[in-house]
PDB file of C-alpha atoms in Angstrom:
ATOM      1  CA  MET A   1     105.797 153.029  34.853  1.00 72.00           C
ATOM      2  CA  ALA A   2     105.880 149.401  35.952  1.00 89.00           C
ATOM      3  CA  SER A   3     102.697 147.436  35.462  1.00 93.00           C
ATOM      4  CA  ILE A   4     100.631 146.454  38.477  1.00 94.00           C
ATOM      5  CA  PHE A   5     101.906 142.895  38.013  1.00 93.00           C
ATOM      6  CA  SER A   6     105.563 144.017  38.051  1.00 93.00           C
ATOM      7  CA  GLN A   7     104.812 146.034  41.213  1.00 94.00           C
ATOM      8  CA  ILE A   8     103.337 142.943  42.857  1.00 93.00           C
ATOM      9  CA  LEU A   9     106.362 140.876  41.797  1.00 94.00           C
ATOM     10  CA  ALA A  10     108.687 143.560  43.241  1.00 93.00           C
ATOM     11  CA  GLY A  11     106.831 143.450  46.570  1.00 92.00           C
ATOM     12  CA  ASN A  12     105.468 146.970  46.257  1.00 94.00           C
ATOM     13  CA  LEU A  13     101.902 145.700  46.257  1.00 94.00           C
ATOM     14  CA  PRO A  14     100.437 142.600  47.930  1.00 94.00           C
ATOM     15  CA  GLY A  15      99.902 139.434  45.930  1.00 95.00           C
ATOM     16  CA  HIS A  16      99.124 135.817  46.629  1.00 95.00           C
ATOM     17  CA  PHE A  17     101.736 133.882  44.674  1.00 96.00           C
ATOM     18  CA  VAL A  18     101.311 130.305  43.546  1.00 96.00           C
ATOM     19  CA  TRP A  19     104.259 130.107  41.112  1.00 95.00           C
ATOM     20  CA  LYS A  20     107.619 131.806  40.614  1.00 94.00           C
ATOM     21  CA  ASP A  21     110.420 130.842  38.345  1.00 95.00           C
ATOM     22  CA  ASP A  22     113.130 132.704  36.396  1.00 94.00           C
ATOM     23  CA  THR A  23     110.770 133.825  33.619  1.00 96.00           C
ATOM     24  CA  ALA A  24     107.197 133.643  34.896  1.00 96.00           C
ATOM     25  CA  PHE A  25     105.004 134.010  37.991  1.00 96.00           C
ATOM     26  CA  ALA A  26     101.393 133.363  38.915  1.00 96.00           C
ATOM     27  CA  ILE A  27      99.116 135.041  41.448  1.00 97.00           C
ATOM     28  CA  MET A  28      95.550 134.774  42.535  1.00 97.00           C
ATOM     29  CA  THR A  29      93.417 137.428  40.836  1.00 96.00           C
ATOM     30  CA  ILE A  30      91.633 139.835  43.147  1.00 94.00           C
ATOM     31  CA  ARG A  31      88.446 139.510  40.938  1.00 94.00           C
ATOM     32  CA  PRO A  32      88.080 135.767  40.603  1.00 96.00           C
ATOM     33  CA  LEU A  33      85.348 134.329  38.418  1.00 95.00           C
ATOM     34  CA  ARG A  34      85.411 131.379  40.853  1.00 94.00           C
ATOM     35  CA  PRO A  35      87.752 130.374  43.670  1.00 96.00           C
ATOM     36  CA  GLY A  36      90.979 129.106  42.170  1.00 97.00           C
ATOM     37  CA  HIS A  37      91.251 131.753  39.460  1.00 97.00           C
ATOM     38  CA  VAL A  38      94.919 132.419  38.733  1.00 98.00           C
ATOM     39  CA  LEU A  39      96.811 134.906  36.550  1.00 97.00           C
ATOM     40  CA  LEU A  40     100.050 133.722  34.999  1.00 98.00           C
ATOM     41  CA  MET A  41     102.420 136.180  33.361  1.00 97.00           C
ATOM     42  CA  PRO A  42     105.999 136.580  32.196  1.00 97.00           C
ATOM     43  CA  ARG A  43     108.317 138.573  34.430  1.00 96.00           C
ATOM     44  CA  GLN A  44     109.112 140.678  31.365  1.00 96.00           C
ATOM     45  CA  GLU A  45     106.447 143.285  30.633  1.00 96.00           C
ATOM     46  CA  ILE A  46     105.129 142.467  27.213  1.00 96.00           C
ATOM     47  CA  ASP A  47     101.863 144.219  26.356  1.00 95.00           C
ATOM     48  CA  GLN A  48     100.443 142.071  23.603  1.00 95.00           C
ATOM     49  CA  TRP A  49     100.395 138.287  23.920  1.00 95.00           C
ATOM     50  CA  ASP A  50     101.251 137.832  20.252  1.00 96.00           C
ATOM     51  CA  ASP A  51     104.524 139.732  20.893  1.00 97.00           C
ATOM     52  CA  VAL A  52     105.642 137.123  23.432  1.00 97.00           C
ATOM     53  CA  PRO A  53     108.726 135.241  21.978  1.00 98.00           C
ATOM     54  CA  ALA A  54     107.918 131.668  21.059  1.00 98.00           C
ATOM     55  CA  PRO A  55     110.225 130.037  23.669  1.00 98.00           C
ATOM     56  CA  LEU A  56     108.619 132.140  26.430  1.00 98.00           C
ATOM     57  CA  MET A  57     105.100 131.394  25.185  1.00 97.00           C
ATOM     58  CA  THR A  58     105.947 127.664  25.196  1.00 98.00           C
ATOM     59  CA  HIS A  59     107.111 127.996  28.781  1.00 97.00           C
ATOM     60  CA  LEU A  60     103.924 129.869  29.772  1.00 97.00           C
ATOM     61  CA  MET A  61     101.788 127.155  28.210  1.00 98.00           C
ATOM     62  CA  ASN A  62     103.769 124.425  30.007  1.00 97.00           C
ATOM     63  CA  VAL A  63     103.320 126.252  33.327  1.00 97.00           C
ATOM     64  CA  SER A  64      99.640 126.792  32.497  1.00 97.00           C
ATOM     65  CA  LYS A  65      99.230 123.040  32.133  1.00 97.00           C
ATOM     66  CA  GLN A  66     100.817 122.352  35.512  1.00 96.00           C
ATOM     67  CA  ILE A  67      98.672 125.030  37.222  1.00 97.00           C
ATOM     68  CA  ALA A  68      95.538 123.717  35.502  1.00 97.00           C
ATOM     69  CA  GLN A  69      96.202 120.228  36.844  1.00 97.00           C
ATOM     70  CA  ALA A  70      96.601 121.670  40.350  1.00 97.00           C
ATOM     71  CA  ILE A  71      93.402 123.709  39.963  1.00 98.00           C
ATOM     72  CA  LYS A  72      91.494 120.510  39.101  1.00 97.00           C
ATOM     73  CA  GLN A  73      92.846 118.868  42.292  1.00 96.00           C
ATOM     74  CA  ALA A  74      92.249 121.853  44.579  1.00 97.00           C
ATOM     75  CA  PHE A  75      88.945 123.048  43.087  1.00 97.00           C
ATOM     76  CA  PRO A  76      87.056 120.144  41.519  1.00 95.00           C
ATOM     77  CA  CYS A  77      85.607 121.199  38.158  1.00 97.00           C
ATOM     78  CA  ALA A  78      84.756 119.773  34.725  1.00 97.00           C
ATOM     79  CA  ARG A  79      87.627 121.664  33.068  1.00 97.00           C
ATOM     80  CA  VAL A  80      90.057 124.538  33.535  1.00 98.00           C
ATOM     81  CA  GLY A  81      89.355 127.565  31.352  1.00 97.00           C
ATOM     82  CA  LEU A  82      92.176 129.516  29.796  1.00 98.00           C
ATOM     83  CA  ALA A  83      91.810 133.067  28.456  1.00 96.00           C
ATOM     84  CA  ILE A  84      94.165 135.772  27.284  1.00 95.00           C
ATOM     85  CA  CYS A  85      92.141 138.989  27.293  1.00 88.00           C
ATOM     86  CA  GLY A  86      94.802 141.661  27.662  1.00 80.00           C
ATOM     87  CA  LEU A  87      92.558 144.676  28.081  1.00 84.00           C
ATOM     88  CA  GLU A  88      92.866 145.288  31.803  1.00 84.00           C
ATOM     89  CA  VAL A  89      96.664 145.583  32.227  1.00 92.00           C
ATOM     90  CA  PRO A  90      99.271 146.238  29.559  1.00 93.00           C
ATOM     91  CA  HIS A  91     101.277 143.174  30.670  1.00 95.00           C
ATOM     92  CA  THR A  92     100.463 139.827  29.022  1.00 96.00           C
ATOM     93  CA  HIS A  93      98.643 137.554  31.443  1.00 97.00           C
ATOM     94  CA  ILE A  94      96.849 134.242  31.161  1.00 98.00           C
ATOM     95  CA  HIS A  95      93.684 133.576  33.140  1.00 97.00           C
ATOM     96  CA  LEU A  96      93.308 130.021  34.419  1.00 98.00           C
ATOM     97  CA  PHE A  97      90.127 129.178  36.282  1.00 97.00           C
ATOM     98  CA  PRO A  98      87.855 126.240  37.133  1.00 97.00           C
ATOM     99  CA  ILE A  99      84.818 125.902  34.874  1.00 97.00           C
ATOM    100  CA  ASP A 100      81.823 123.667  34.656  1.00 97.00           C
ATOM    101  CA  THR A 101      79.816 125.506  31.995  1.00 95.00           C
ATOM    102  CA  ILE A 102      80.479 128.040  29.242  1.00 94.00           C
ATOM    103  CA  GLU A 103      78.779 130.662  31.488  1.00 93.00           C
ATOM    104  CA  ASP A 104      81.829 130.398  33.749  1.00 93.00           C
ATOM    105  CA  PHE A 105      83.696 132.468  31.116  1.00 92.00           C
ATOM    106  CA  ASP A 106      81.643 135.577  31.902  1.00 90.00           C
ATOM    107  CA  PHE A 107      84.249 138.083  33.100  1.00 89.00           C
ATOM    108  CA  GLY A 108      81.439 140.446  34.109  1.00 87.00           C
ATOM    109  CA  LYS A 109      80.598 138.099  37.001  1.00 86.00           C
ATOM    110  CA  GLY A 110      83.970 138.420  38.773  1.00 81.00           C
ATOM    111  CA  ASP A 111      83.744 139.957  42.210  1.00 86.00           C
ATOM    112  CA  VAL A 112      86.494 141.288  44.537  1.00 91.00           C
ATOM    113  CA  ALA A 113      87.634 138.522  46.894  1.00 92.00           C
ATOM    114  CA  SER A 114      88.869 139.057  50.404  1.00 93.00           C
ATOM    115  CA  SER A 115      92.515 138.677  51.179  1.00 94.00           C
ATOM    116  CA  ALA A 116      91.692 135.737  53.451  1.00 95.00           C
ATOM    117  CA  ASP A 117      89.813 133.959  50.633  1.00 95.00           C
ATOM    118  CA  LEU A 118      92.697 134.563  48.247  1.00 95.00           C
ATOM    119  CA  ALA A 119      95.235 133.333  50.785  1.00 95.00           C
ATOM    120  CA  ASP A 120      93.213 130.166  51.317  1.00 95.00           C
ATOM    121  CA  ALA A 121      92.881 129.504  47.596  1.00 95.00           C
ATOM    122  CA  ALA A 122      96.623 130.144  47.058  1.00 95.00           C
ATOM    123  CA  GLU A 123      97.493 127.746  49.861  1.00 94.00           C
ATOM    124  CA  HIS A 124      95.360 124.980  48.325  1.00 94.00           C
ATOM    125  CA  LEU A 125      96.878 125.558  44.906  1.00 95.00           C
ATOM    126  CA  ARG A 126     100.444 125.639  46.192  1.00 94.00           C
ATOM    127  CA  ALA A 127      99.847 122.383  48.048  1.00 93.00           C
ATOM    128  CA  ALA A 128      98.508 120.708  44.885  1.00 95.00           C
ATOM    129  CA  LEU A 129     101.430 122.018  42.834  1.00 94.00           C
ATOM    130  CA  ILE A 130     103.962 120.816  45.403  1.00 92.00           C
ATOM    131  CA  ALA A 131     102.224 117.411  45.584  1.00 92.00           C
ATOM    132  CA  ASN A 132     102.613 117.238  41.820  1.00 91.00           C
ATOM    133  CA  GLY A 133     106.350 117.916  42.093  1.00 90.00           C
ATOM    134  CA  CYS A 134     106.355 121.540  41.004  1.00 85.00           C
ATOM    135  CA  GLY A 135     109.233 123.202  42.825  1.00 75.00           C
ATOM    136  CA  ALA A 136     108.296 126.662  41.555  1.00 72.00           C
ATOM    137  CA  ALA A 137     105.454 126.616  44.058  1.00 71.00           C
ATOM    138  CA  SER A 138     107.747 125.837  47.001  1.00 65.00           C
ATOM    139  CA  ASN A 139     108.840 128.439  49.567  1.00 64.00           C
ATOM    140  CA  LEU A 140     106.389 131.134  48.436  1.00 69.00           C
ATOM    141  CA  ASP A 141     104.886 133.463  50.944  1.00 57.00           C
ATOM    142  CA  ALA A 142     101.114 133.740  50.969  1.00 48.00           C
ATOM    143  CA  VAL A 143     101.477 137.470  50.413  1.00 47.00           C
ATOM    144  CA  ALA A 144     104.740 138.806  49.066  1.00 45.00           C
TER     145      ALA A 144
END
């Protein structure tokens, strides 16, 4: 069965996209630690992050950097946290989120966000990505 992320990408479930290219996509997580919390994943379903082929992992890290820069613009913070947990969904995904303290890494604090809040956060991130020249954020629907 397709992962929940593949179902979102296929349009079978709603998702607030901030990035799409030929090999990866990023969406707002429904349980953000803070506004601006994004999940980036490869289109290919790969369960364990250490099974991701090196060229694809390099691409994911390059996209992570671009998204992190946009997060800093759209959601002022001291840094952008990055985590690869891999327990929730058997599809490799990278968490990117604004942080100011180490306590901001507490995944137990995430709370379900409203669709309106996610749409607003996605809009701010897409605008920052586009302003930074990232075409993969252009022409994305708020919910696809």
